[in-house]
Amino acid sequence: MADEGATRLRGAGEMHPLLAAAGVLAPWISVLAFWTVLHSAWMTILAYHAMMLLLSWRSIPGVFRGWNGGRFLLAAPLCAAAGPVTWLLLPHIVSTPVETWLPQYGLKGMTLFLMVPYYGLVHPVIEQAHWSRLWGRRRPGPLAVLPFAGYHGLVLSTIMKPFWVAVCVAVLILTGLSWRWMEKRTGGRLLPAATQALADSGIILAAVLRS
């Protein structure tokens, strides 16, 4: 039944191939234009979210369906560990100190503190609504985890040493595949969104505490 529910969620909002291509490129366009060129974290994430909502706003209700408490309890410790692990590793894996890197992209004072709840709570909802439509399709299907993980690597390459960028990209590929599996098993995206929120909140808090 859960697999049927997931199929209905995807089928209700199937993307035209050109829109799917635009969906895959959305974060890359945002990062290249606003992160790499303009050095603005807020402009990057807002442009990215605007493009995702334009393409996938009808998928938002699916983010609030498909809960499984048992699976969440199994995944929660691993996701919750993302914050402490990030905090412990940051001094050793970066090529630029966090306290220098964040202000370079406009994250200081109130703009940094506002990013914590936005990135930790709002971002996972929009991202799950969008990417689940892509990796749930026949094409690009599970291959969509590659551009998903890759755009994170582009951002991380501005602070991390190359080896650790590769490690993070590999972890994100596995994470994306696990979210796809969760959605198929539960018939919705609430479990992936909750686990992403738990991990993202810890990671952004770790960065703030290190700054």
mmCIF file with all atom_site columns, C-alpha atoms in Angstrom:
data_model
loop_
_atom_site.group_PDB
_atom_site.id
_atom_site.type_symbol
_atom_site.label_atom_id
_atom_site.label_alt_id
_atom_site.label_comp_id
_atom_site.label_asym_id
_atom_site.label_entity_id
_atom_site.label_seq_id
_atom_site.pdbx_PDB_ins_code
_atom_site.Cartn_x
_atom_site.Cartn_y
_atom_site.Cartn_z
_atom_site.occupancy
_atom_site.B_iso_or_equiv
_atom_site.pdbx_formal_charge
_atom_site.auth_seq_id
_atom_site.auth_comp_id
_atom_site.auth_asym_id
_atom_site.auth_atom_id
_atom_site.pdbx_PDB_model_num
ATOM 1   C CA . MET A 1 1   ? 0.000  0.000  0.000   1.00 0.00 ? 1   MET A CA 1
ATOM 2   C CA . ALA A 1 2   ? 2.826  2.411  0.805   1.00 0.00 ? 2   ALA A CA 1
ATOM 3   C CA . ASP A 1 3   ? 4.387  1.813  -2.614  1.00 0.00 ? 3   ASP A CA 1
ATOM 4   C CA . GLU A 1 4   ? 1.036  2.565  -4.214  1.00 0.00 ? 4   GLU A CA 1
ATOM 5   C CA . GLY A 1 5   ? 0.784  5.776  -2.182  1.00 0.00 ? 5   GLY A CA 1
ATOM 6   C CA . ALA A 1 6   ? 4.217  6.881  -3.296  1.00 0.00 ? 6   ALA A CA 1
ATOM 7   C CA . THR A 1 7   ? 3.275  6.137  -6.895  1.00 0.00 ? 7   THR A CA 1
ATOM 8   C CA . ARG A 1 8   ? 0.154  8.278  -6.583  1.00 0.00 ? 8   ARG A CA 1
ATOM 9   C CA . LEU A 1 9   ? 2.169  11.123 -5.075  1.00 0.00 ? 9   LEU A CA 1
ATOM 10  C CA . ARG A 1 10  ? 4.590  11.080 -7.984  1.00 0.00 ? 10  ARG A CA 1
ATOM 11  C CA . GLY A 1 11  ? 1.986  10.446 -10.617 1.00 0.00 ? 11  GLY A CA 1
ATOM 12  C CA . ALA A 1 12  ? -0.148 13.389 -9.469  1.00 0.00 ? 12  ALA A CA 1
ATOM 13  C CA . GLY A 1 13  ? 2.706  15.757 -10.227 1.00 0.00 ? 13  GLY A CA 1
ATOM 14  C CA . GLU A 1 14  ? 4.751  14.218 -13.032 1.00 0.00 ? 14  GLU A CA 1
ATOM 15  C CA . MET A 1 15  ? 7.152  16.698 -14.609 1.00 0.00 ? 15  MET A CA 1
ATOM 16  C CA . HIS A 1 16  ? 7.609  17.279 -18.307 1.00 0.00 ? 16  HIS A CA 1
ATOM 17  C CA . PRO A 1 17  ? 11.168 16.196 -19.224 1.00 0.00 ? 17  PRO A CA 1
ATOM 18  C CA . LEU A 1 18  ? 12.196 19.813 -19.845 1.00 0.00 ? 18  LEU A CA 1
ATOM 19  C CA . LEU A 1 19  ? 10.854 20.837 -16.440 1.00 0.00 ? 19  LEU A CA 1
ATOM 20  C CA . ALA A 1 20  ? 12.648 17.891 -14.866 1.00 0.00 ? 20  ALA A CA 1
ATOM 21  C CA . ALA A 1 21  ? 15.883 19.098 -16.476 1.00 0.00 ? 21  ALA A CA 1
ATOM 22  C CA . ALA A 1 22  ? 15.208 22.590 -15.110 1.00 0.00 ? 22  ALA A CA 1
ATOM 23  C CA . GLY A 1 23  ? 14.597 21.056 -11.695 1.00 0.00 ? 23  GLY A CA 1
ATOM 24  C CA . VAL A 1 24  ? 17.927 19.262 -11.752 1.00 0.00 ? 24  VAL A CA 1
ATOM 25  C CA . LEU A 1 25  ? 19.730 22.445 -12.821 1.00 0.00 ? 25  LEU A CA 1
ATOM 26  C CA . ALA A 1 26  ? 17.970 24.766 -10.319 1.00 0.00 ? 26  ALA A CA 1
ATOM 27  C CA . PRO A 1 27  ? 20.520 24.509 -7.488  1.00 0.00 ? 27  PRO A CA 1
ATOM 28  C CA . TRP A 1 28  ? 23.455 24.688 -9.889  1.00 0.00 ? 28  TRP A CA 1
ATOM 29  C CA . ILE A 1 29  ? 22.137 27.896 -11.439 1.00 0.00 ? 29  ILE A CA 1
ATOM 30  C CA . SER A 1 30  ? 21.532 29.407 -7.995  1.00 0.00 ? 30  SER A CA 1
ATOM 31  C CA . VAL A 1 31  ? 24.924 28.405 -6.624  1.00 0.00 ? 31  VAL A CA 1
ATOM 32  C CA . LEU A 1 32  ? 26.882 29.515 -9.683  1.00 0.00 ? 32  LEU A CA 1
ATOM 33  C CA . ALA A 1 33  ? 25.088 32.863 -9.963  1.00 0.00 ? 33  ALA A CA 1
ATOM 34  C CA . PHE A 1 34  ? 24.582 33.892 -6.353  1.00 0.00 ? 34  PHE A CA 1
ATOM 35  C CA . TRP A 1 35  ? 27.133 31.904 -4.345  1.00 0.00 ? 35  TRP A CA 1
ATOM 36  C CA . THR A 1 36  ? 30.122 31.798 -6.686  1.00 0.00 ? 36  THR A CA 1
ATOM 37  C CA . VAL A 1 37  ? 29.699 35.197 -8.340  1.00 0.00 ? 37  VAL A CA 1
ATOM 38  C CA . LEU A 1 38  ? 27.805 37.368 -5.838  1.00 0.00 ? 38  LEU A CA 1
ATOM 39  C CA . HIS A 1 39  ? 28.935 35.611 -2.631  1.00 0.00 ? 39  HIS A CA 1
ATOM 40  C CA . SER A 1 40  ? 25.474 35.795 -1.061  1.00 0.00 ? 40  SER A CA 1
ATOM 41  C CA . ALA A 1 41  ? 24.176 32.808 0.914   1.00 0.00 ? 41  ALA A CA 1
ATOM 42  C CA . TRP A 1 42  ? 20.693 34.278 1.312   1.00 0.00 ? 42  TRP A CA 1
ATOM 43  C CA . MET A 1 43  ? 20.302 35.149 -2.365  1.00 0.00 ? 43  MET A CA 1
ATOM 44  C CA . THR A 1 44  ? 21.495 31.640 -3.248  1.00 0.00 ? 44  THR A CA 1
ATOM 45  C CA . ILE A 1 45  ? 19.030 29.792 -1.050  1.00 0.00 ? 45  ILE A CA 1
ATOM 46  C CA . LEU A 1 46  ? 16.097 32.105 -1.835  1.00 0.00 ? 46  LEU A CA 1
ATOM 47  C CA . ALA A 1 47  ? 16.671 31.839 -5.589  1.00 0.00 ? 47  ALA A CA 1
ATOM 48  C CA . TYR A 1 48  ? 16.962 28.062 -5.261  1.00 0.00 ? 48  TYR A CA 1
ATOM 49  C CA . HIS A 1 49  ? 13.762 27.857 -3.228  1.00 0.00 ? 49  HIS A CA 1
ATOM 50  C CA . ALA A 1 50  ? 11.906 30.143 -5.634  1.00 0.00 ? 50  ALA A CA 1
ATOM 51  C CA . MET A 1 51  ? 12.799 27.884 -8.560  1.00 0.00 ? 51  MET A CA 1
ATOM 52  C CA . MET A 1 52  ? 11.849 24.739 -6.651  1.00 0.00 ? 52  MET A CA 1
ATOM 53  C CA . LEU A 1 53  ? 8.502  26.193 -5.598  1.00 0.00 ? 53  LEU A CA 1
ATOM 54  C CA . LEU A 1 54  ? 7.786  27.339 -9.144  1.00 0.00 ? 54  LEU A CA 1
ATOM 55  C CA . LEU A 1 55  ? 8.344  23.789 -10.381 1.00 0.00 ? 55  LEU A CA 1
ATOM 56  C CA . SER A 1 56  ? 7.119  21.704 -7.463  1.00 0.00 ? 56  SER A CA 1
ATOM 57  C CA . TRP A 1 57  ? 4.685  23.686 -5.280  1.00 0.00 ? 57  TRP A CA 1
ATOM 58  C CA . ARG A 1 58  ? 1.967  21.096 -5.865  1.00 0.00 ? 58  ARG A CA 1
ATOM 59  C CA . SER A 1 59  ? 4.146  18.503 -4.138  1.00 0.00 ? 59  SER A CA 1
ATOM 60  C CA . ILE A 1 60  ? 4.253  20.368 -0.809  1.00 0.00 ? 60  ILE A CA 1
ATOM 61  C CA . PRO A 1 61  ? 1.247  18.477 0.701   1.00 0.00 ? 61  PRO A CA 1
ATOM 62  C CA . GLY A 1 62  ? 3.074  15.193 0.117   1.00 0.00 ? 62  GLY A CA 1
ATOM 63  C CA . VAL A 1 63  ? 5.799  16.320 2.511   1.00 0.00 ? 63  VAL A CA 1
ATOM 64  C CA . PHE A 1 64  ? 3.277  16.062 5.348   1.00 0.00 ? 64  PHE A CA 1
ATOM 65  C CA . ARG A 1 65  ? 2.206  12.498 4.562   1.00 0.00 ? 65  ARG A CA 1
ATOM 66  C CA . GLY A 1 66  ? 3.858  9.134  5.083   1.00 0.00 ? 66  GLY A CA 1
ATOM 67  C CA . TRP A 1 67  ? 4.982  8.947  8.715   1.00 0.00 ? 67  TRP A CA 1
ATOM 68  C CA . ASN A 1 68  ? 6.551  5.874  10.287  1.00 0.00 ? 68  ASN A CA 1
ATOM 69  C CA . GLY A 1 69  ? 7.590  6.293  13.908  1.00 0.00 ? 69  GLY A CA 1
ATOM 70  C CA . GLY A 1 70  ? 9.612  3.094  14.061  1.00 0.00 ? 70  GLY A CA 1
ATOM 71  C CA . ARG A 1 71  ? 11.721 3.970  11.046  1.00 0.00 ? 71  ARG A CA 1
ATOM 72  C CA . PHE A 1 72  ? 12.191 7.515  12.357  1.00 0.00 ? 72  PHE A CA 1
ATOM 73  C CA . LEU A 1 73  ? 13.514 6.175  15.676  1.00 0.00 ? 73  LEU A CA 1
ATOM 74  C CA . LEU A 1 74  ? 15.983 4.018  13.748  1.00 0.00 ? 74  LEU A CA 1
ATOM 75  C CA . ALA A 1 75  ? 17.175 6.904  11.570  1.00 0.00 ? 75  ALA A CA 1
ATOM 76  C CA . ALA A 1 76  ? 17.041 9.684  14.169  1.00 0.00 ? 76  ALA A CA 1
ATOM 77  C CA . PRO A 1 77  ? 20.275 8.862  16.063  1.00 0.00 ? 77  PRO A CA 1
ATOM 78  C CA . LEU A 1 78  ? 22.280 8.841  12.826  1.00 0.00 ? 78  LEU A CA 1
ATOM 79  C CA . CYS A 1 79  ? 20.732 12.120 11.647  1.00 0.00 ? 79  CYS A CA 1
ATOM 80  C CA . ALA A 1 80  ? 21.116 13.746 15.056  1.00 0.00 ? 80  ALA A CA 1
ATOM 81  C CA . ALA A 1 81  ? 24.801 12.786 15.031  1.00 0.00 ? 81  ALA A CA 1
ATOM 82  C CA . ALA A 1 82  ? 25.389 15.001 11.979  1.00 0.00 ? 82  ALA A CA 1
ATOM 83  C CA . GLY A 1 83  ? 25.597 18.092 14.178  1.00 0.00 ? 83  GLY A CA 1
ATOM 84  C CA . PRO A 1 84  ? 28.093 16.855 16.782  1.00 0.00 ? 84  PRO A CA 1
ATOM 85  C CA . VAL A 1 85  ? 30.206 15.110 14.118  1.00 0.00 ? 85  VAL A CA 1
ATOM 86  C CA . THR A 1 86  ? 30.324 18.306 12.058  1.00 0.00 ? 86  THR A CA 1
ATOM 87  C CA . TRP A 1 87  ? 31.288 20.341 15.125  1.00 0.00 ? 87  TRP A CA 1
ATOM 88  C CA . LEU A 1 88  ? 34.110 17.933 15.986  1.00 0.00 ? 88  LEU A CA 1
ATOM 89  C CA . LEU A 1 89  ? 35.483 17.619 12.450  1.00 0.00 ? 89  LEU A CA 1
ATOM 90  C CA . LEU A 1 90  ? 35.202 21.199 11.210  1.00 0.00 ? 90  LEU A CA 1
ATOM 91  C CA . PRO A 1 91  ? 38.579 22.461 12.478  1.00 0.00 ? 91  PRO A CA 1
ATOM 92  C CA . HIS A 1 92  ? 40.324 19.556 10.733  1.00 0.00 ? 92  HIS A CA 1
ATOM 93  C CA . ILE A 1 93  ? 38.534 19.389 7.366   1.00 0.00 ? 93  ILE A CA 1
ATOM 94  C CA . VAL A 1 94  ? 38.324 23.033 6.296   1.00 0.00 ? 94  VAL A CA 1
ATOM 95  C CA . SER A 1 95  ? 40.763 25.014 4.202   1.00 0.00 ? 95  SER A CA 1
ATOM 96  C CA . THR A 1 96  ? 39.254 28.328 5.364   1.00 0.00 ? 96  THR A CA 1
ATOM 97  C CA . PRO A 1 97  ? 38.240 28.966 8.991   1.00 0.00 ? 97  PRO A CA 1
ATOM 98  C CA . VAL A 1 98  ? 34.466 28.918 9.482   1.00 0.00 ? 98  VAL A CA 1
ATOM 99  C CA . GLU A 1 99  ? 34.518 32.309 11.192  1.00 0.00 ? 99  GLU A CA 1
ATOM 100 C CA . THR A 1 100 ? 36.127 33.759 8.046   1.00 0.00 ? 100 THR A CA 1
ATOM 101 C CA . TRP A 1 101 ? 34.082 31.794 5.512   1.00 0.00 ? 101 TRP A CA 1
ATOM 102 C CA . LEU A 1 102 ? 30.586 32.609 6.766   1.00 0.00 ? 102 LEU A CA 1
ATOM 103 C CA . PRO A 1 103 ? 30.928 36.420 6.597   1.00 0.00 ? 103 PRO A CA 1
ATOM 104 C CA . GLN A 1 104 ? 32.364 36.118 3.078   1.00 0.00 ? 104 GLN A CA 1
ATOM 105 C CA . TYR A 1 105 ? 28.884 34.955 2.031   1.00 0.00 ? 105 TYR A CA 1
ATOM 106 C CA . GLY A 1 106 ? 26.966 37.513 4.044   1.00 0.00 ? 106 GLY A CA 1
ATOM 107 C CA . LEU A 1 107 ? 26.333 35.323 7.076   1.00 0.00 ? 107 LEU A CA 1
ATOM 108 C CA . LYS A 1 108 ? 27.048 37.297 10.217  1.00 0.00 ? 108 LYS A CA 1
ATOM 109 C CA . GLY A 1 109 ? 24.987 38.630 13.084  1.00 0.00 ? 109 GLY A CA 1
ATOM 110 C CA . MET A 1 110 ? 21.249 38.466 12.474  1.00 0.00 ? 110 MET A CA 1
ATOM 111 C CA . THR A 1 111 ? 21.581 37.145 8.911   1.00 0.00 ? 111 THR A CA 1
ATOM 112 C CA . LEU A 1 112 ? 23.442 34.132 10.290  1.00 0.00 ? 112 LEU A CA 1
ATOM 113 C CA . PHE A 1 113 ? 21.049 33.472 13.162  1.00 0.00 ? 113 PHE A CA 1
ATOM 114 C CA . LEU A 1 114 ? 18.011 33.722 10.891  1.00 0.00 ? 114 LEU A CA 1
ATOM 115 C CA . MET A 1 115 ? 19.578 31.157 8.600   1.00 0.00 ? 115 MET A CA 1
ATOM 116 C CA . VAL A 1 116 ? 19.488 28.546 11.386  1.00 0.00 ? 116 VAL A CA 1
ATOM 117 C CA . PRO A 1 117 ? 15.689 28.027 11.539  1.00 0.00 ? 117 PRO A CA 1
ATOM 118 C CA . TYR A 1 118 ? 15.265 28.722 7.827   1.00 0.00 ? 118 TYR A CA 1
ATOM 119 C CA . TYR A 1 119 ? 17.845 26.167 6.742   1.00 0.00 ? 119 TYR A CA 1
ATOM 120 C CA . GLY A 1 120 ? 16.914 23.696 9.458   1.00 0.00 ? 120 GLY A CA 1
ATOM 121 C CA . LEU A 1 121 ? 13.111 23.768 9.124   1.00 0.00 ? 121 LEU A CA 1
ATOM 122 C CA . VAL A 1 122 ? 11.961 25.453 5.909   1.00 0.00 ? 122 VAL A CA 1
ATOM 123 C CA . HIS A 1 123 ? 14.666 24.206 3.562   1.00 0.00 ? 123 HIS A CA 1
ATOM 124 C CA . PRO A 1 124 ? 14.016 20.460 4.115   1.00 0.00 ? 124 PRO A CA 1
ATOM 125 C CA . VAL A 1 125 ? 10.302 20.824 3.317   1.00 0.00 ? 125 VAL A CA 1
ATOM 126 C CA . ILE A 1 126 ? 10.883 22.614 0.005   1.00 0.00 ? 126 ILE A CA 1
ATOM 127 C CA . GLU A 1 127 ? 13.811 20.436 -0.983  1.00 0.00 ? 127 GLU A CA 1
ATOM 128 C CA . GLN A 1 128 ? 11.981 17.169 -0.287  1.00 0.00 ? 128 GLN A CA 1
ATOM 129 C CA . ALA A 1 129 ? 8.920  18.349 -2.216  1.00 0.00 ? 129 ALA A CA 1
ATOM 130 C CA . HIS A 1 130 ? 11.124 19.101 -5.200  1.00 0.00 ? 130 HIS A CA 1
ATOM 131 C CA . TRP A 1 131 ? 13.768 16.372 -5.326  1.00 0.00 ? 131 TRP A CA 1
ATOM 132 C CA . SER A 1 132 ? 11.411 13.526 -4.489  1.00 0.00 ? 132 SER A CA 1
ATOM 133 C CA . ARG A 1 133 ? 9.611  14.296 -7.750  1.00 0.00 ? 133 ARG A CA 1
ATOM 134 C CA . LEU A 1 134 ? 12.887 13.927 -9.622  1.00 0.00 ? 134 LEU A CA 1
ATOM 135 C CA . TRP A 1 135 ? 14.327 10.779 -8.087  1.00 0.00 ? 135 TRP A CA 1
ATOM 136 C CA . GLY A 1 136 ? 10.839 9.261  -8.030  1.00 0.00 ? 136 GLY A CA 1
ATOM 137 C CA . ARG A 1 137 ? 10.499 9.603  -11.807 1.00 0.00 ? 137 ARG A CA 1
ATOM 138 C CA . ARG A 1 138 ? 11.472 6.929  -14.290 1.00 0.00 ? 138 ARG A CA 1
ATOM 139 C CA . ARG A 1 139 ? 13.993 9.468  -15.605 1.00 0.00 ? 139 ARG A CA 1
ATOM 140 C CA . PRO A 1 140 ? 16.263 10.710 -14.113 1.00 0.00 ? 140 PRO A CA 1
ATOM 141 C CA . GLY A 1 141 ? 15.058 8.473  -11.267 1.00 0.00 ? 141 GLY A CA 1
ATOM 142 C CA . PRO A 1 142 ? 17.712 7.490  -8.719  1.00 0.00 ? 142 PRO A CA 1
ATOM 143 C CA . LEU A 1 143 ? 20.364 9.185  -10.856 1.00 0.00 ? 143 LEU A CA 1
ATOM 144 C CA . ALA A 1 144 ? 18.925 12.506 -9.658  1.00 0.00 ? 144 ALA A CA 1
ATOM 145 C CA . VAL A 1 145 ? 20.818 11.971 -6.408  1.00 0.00 ? 145 VAL A CA 1
ATOM 146 C CA . LEU A 1 146 ? 24.023 12.767 -8.324  1.00 0.00 ? 146 LEU A CA 1
ATOM 147 C CA . PRO A 1 147 ? 23.230 16.424 -9.173  1.00 0.00 ? 147 PRO A CA 1
ATOM 148 C CA . PHE A 1 148 ? 21.602 16.741 -5.742  1.00 0.00 ? 148 PHE A CA 1
ATOM 149 C CA . ALA A 1 149 ? 24.791 15.685 -3.988  1.00 0.00 ? 149 ALA A CA 1
ATOM 150 C CA . GLY A 1 150 ? 26.957 17.484 -6.524  1.00 0.00 ? 150 GLY A CA 1
ATOM 151 C CA . TYR A 1 151 ? 25.609 20.965 -5.936  1.00 0.00 ? 151 TYR A CA 1
ATOM 152 C CA . HIS A 1 152 ? 26.370 20.574 -2.235  1.00 0.00 ? 152 HIS A CA 1
ATOM 153 C CA . GLY A 1 153 ? 29.898 19.650 -3.232  1.00 0.00 ? 153 GLY A CA 1
ATOM 154 C CA . LEU A 1 154 ? 30.196 22.872 -5.209  1.00 0.00 ? 154 LEU A CA 1
ATOM 155 C CA . VAL A 1 155 ? 29.277 24.891 -2.116  1.00 0.00 ? 155 VAL A CA 1
ATOM 156 C CA . LEU A 1 156 ? 31.497 22.852 0.195   1.00 0.00 ? 156 LEU A CA 1
ATOM 157 C CA . SER A 1 157 ? 34.469 23.207 -2.132  1.00 0.00 ? 157 SER A CA 1
ATOM 158 C CA . THR A 1 158 ? 34.656 26.856 -1.050  1.00 0.00 ? 158 THR A CA 1
ATOM 159 C CA . ILE A 1 159 ? 35.497 25.833 2.516   1.00 0.00 ? 159 ILE A CA 1
ATOM 160 C CA . MET A 1 160 ? 36.535 22.167 2.669   1.00 0.00 ? 160 MET A CA 1
ATOM 161 C CA . LYS A 1 161 ? 39.621 20.283 1.592   1.00 0.00 ? 161 LYS A CA 1
ATOM 162 C CA . PRO A 1 162 ? 39.001 18.250 -1.611  1.00 0.00 ? 162 PRO A CA 1
ATOM 163 C CA . PHE A 1 163 ? 39.074 14.856 0.104   1.00 0.00 ? 163 PHE A CA 1
ATOM 164 C CA . TRP A 1 164 ? 36.358 15.887 2.542   1.00 0.00 ? 164 TRP A CA 1
ATOM 165 C CA . VAL A 1 165 ? 34.257 17.384 -0.229  1.00 0.00 ? 165 VAL A CA 1
ATOM 166 C CA . ALA A 1 166 ? 34.326 13.974 -1.908  1.00 0.00 ? 166 ALA A CA 1
ATOM 167 C CA . VAL A 1 167 ? 33.382 12.277 1.369   1.00 0.00 ? 167 VAL A CA 1
ATOM 168 C CA . CYS A 1 168 ? 30.419 14.624 1.853   1.00 0.00 ? 168 CYS A CA 1
ATOM 169 C CA . VAL A 1 169 ? 29.222 14.101 -1.726  1.00 0.00 ? 169 VAL A CA 1
ATOM 170 C CA . ALA A 1 170 ? 29.379 10.317 -1.250  1.00 0.00 ? 170 ALA A CA 1
ATOM 171 C CA . VAL A 1 171 ? 27.402 10.574 1.997   1.00 0.00 ? 171 VAL A CA 1
ATOM 172 C CA . LEU A 1 172 ? 24.788 12.756 0.292   1.00 0.00 ? 172 LEU A CA 1
ATOM 173 C CA . ILE A 1 173 ? 24.395 10.261 -2.557  1.00 0.00 ? 173 ILE A CA 1
ATOM 174 C CA . LEU A 1 174 ? 23.668 7.516  -0.032  1.00 0.00 ? 174 LEU A CA 1
ATOM 175 C CA . THR A 1 175 ? 21.375 9.859  1.896   1.00 0.00 ? 175 THR A CA 1
ATOM 176 C CA . GLY A 1 176 ? 19.378 10.745 -1.204  1.00 0.00 ? 176 GLY A CA 1
ATOM 177 C CA . LEU A 1 177 ? 18.927 7.056  -2.036  1.00 0.00 ? 177 LEU A CA 1
ATOM 178 C CA . SER A 1 178 ? 17.789 6.382  1.535   1.00 0.00 ? 178 SER A CA 1
ATOM 179 C CA . TRP A 1 179 ? 15.185 9.162  1.298   1.00 0.00 ? 179 TRP A CA 1
ATOM 180 C CA . ARG A 1 180 ? 13.927 7.674  -1.957  1.00 0.00 ? 180 ARG A CA 1
ATOM 181 C CA . TRP A 1 181 ? 13.619 4.307  -0.216  1.00 0.00 ? 181 TRP A CA 1
ATOM 182 C CA . MET A 1 182 ? 11.797 5.880  2.759   1.00 0.00 ? 182 MET A CA 1
ATOM 183 C CA . GLU A 1 183 ? 9.261  7.526  0.473   1.00 0.00 ? 183 GLU A CA 1
ATOM 184 C CA . LYS A 1 184 ? 8.573  4.266  -1.358  1.00 0.00 ? 184 LYS A CA 1
ATOM 185 C CA . ARG A 1 185 ? 8.037  2.453  1.951   1.00 0.00 ? 185 ARG A CA 1
ATOM 186 C CA . THR A 1 186 ? 5.833  5.063  3.625   1.00 0.00 ? 186 THR A CA 1
ATOM 187 C CA . GLY A 1 187 ? 3.917  6.510  0.654   1.00 0.00 ? 187 GLY A CA 1
ATOM 188 C CA . GLY A 1 188 ? 4.898  10.079 1.553   1.00 0.00 ? 188 GLY A CA 1
ATOM 189 C CA . ARG A 1 189 ? 7.761  12.455 2.238   1.00 0.00 ? 189 ARG A CA 1
ATOM 190 C CA . LEU A 1 190 ? 7.309  13.301 5.904   1.00 0.00 ? 190 LEU A CA 1
ATOM 191 C CA . LEU A 1 191 ? 9.901  10.820 7.109   1.00 0.00 ? 191 LEU A CA 1
ATOM 192 C CA . PRO A 1 192 ? 12.593 12.039 4.667   1.00 0.00 ? 192 PRO A CA 1
ATOM 193 C CA . ALA A 1 193 ? 11.773 15.660 5.522   1.00 0.00 ? 193 ALA A CA 1
ATOM 194 C CA . ALA A 1 194 ? 11.938 15.013 9.273   1.00 0.00 ? 194 ALA A CA 1
ATOM 195 C CA . THR A 1 195 ? 15.280 13.232 9.058   1.00 0.00 ? 195 THR A CA 1
ATOM 196 C CA . GLN A 1 196 ? 16.684 15.955 6.797   1.00 0.00 ? 196 GLN A CA 1
ATOM 197 C CA . ALA A 1 197 ? 15.487 18.654 9.209   1.00 0.00 ? 197 ALA A CA 1
ATOM 198 C CA . LEU A 1 198 ? 17.189 16.868 12.078  1.00 0.00 ? 198 LEU A CA 1
ATOM 199 C CA . ALA A 1 199 ? 20.491 16.608 10.200  1.00 0.00 ? 199 ALA A CA 1
ATOM 200 C CA . ASP A 1 200 ? 20.390 20.090 8.623   1.00 0.00 ? 200 ASP A CA 1
ATOM 201 C CA . SER A 1 201 ? 19.549 21.772 11.941  1.00 0.00 ? 201 SER A CA 1
ATOM 202 C CA . GLY A 1 202 ? 22.502 20.109 13.629  1.00 0.00 ? 202 GLY A CA 1
ATOM 203 C CA . ILE A 1 203 ? 24.903 20.974 10.810  1.00 0.00 ? 203 ILE A CA 1
ATOM 204 C CA . ILE A 1 204 ? 23.975 24.664 10.641  1.00 0.00 ? 204 ILE A CA 1
ATOM 205 C CA . LEU A 1 205 ? 24.106 24.935 14.452  1.00 0.00 ? 205 LEU A CA 1
ATOM 206 C CA . ALA A 1 206 ? 27.552 23.349 14.460  1.00 0.00 ? 206 ALA A CA 1
ATOM 207 C CA . ALA A 1 207 ? 28.757 25.903 11.912  1.00 0.00 ? 207 ALA A CA 1
ATOM 208 C CA . VAL A 1 208 ? 27.332 28.766 13.989  1.00 0.00 ? 208 VAL A CA 1
ATOM 209 C CA . LEU A 1 209 ? 28.942 27.474 17.170  1.00 0.00 ? 209 LEU A CA 1
ATOM 210 C CA . ARG A 1 210 ? 32.299 27.168 15.404  1.00 0.00 ? 210 ARG A CA 1
ATOM 211 C CA . SER A 1 211 ? 32.070 30.744 14.165  1.00 0.00 ? 211 SER A CA 1
#
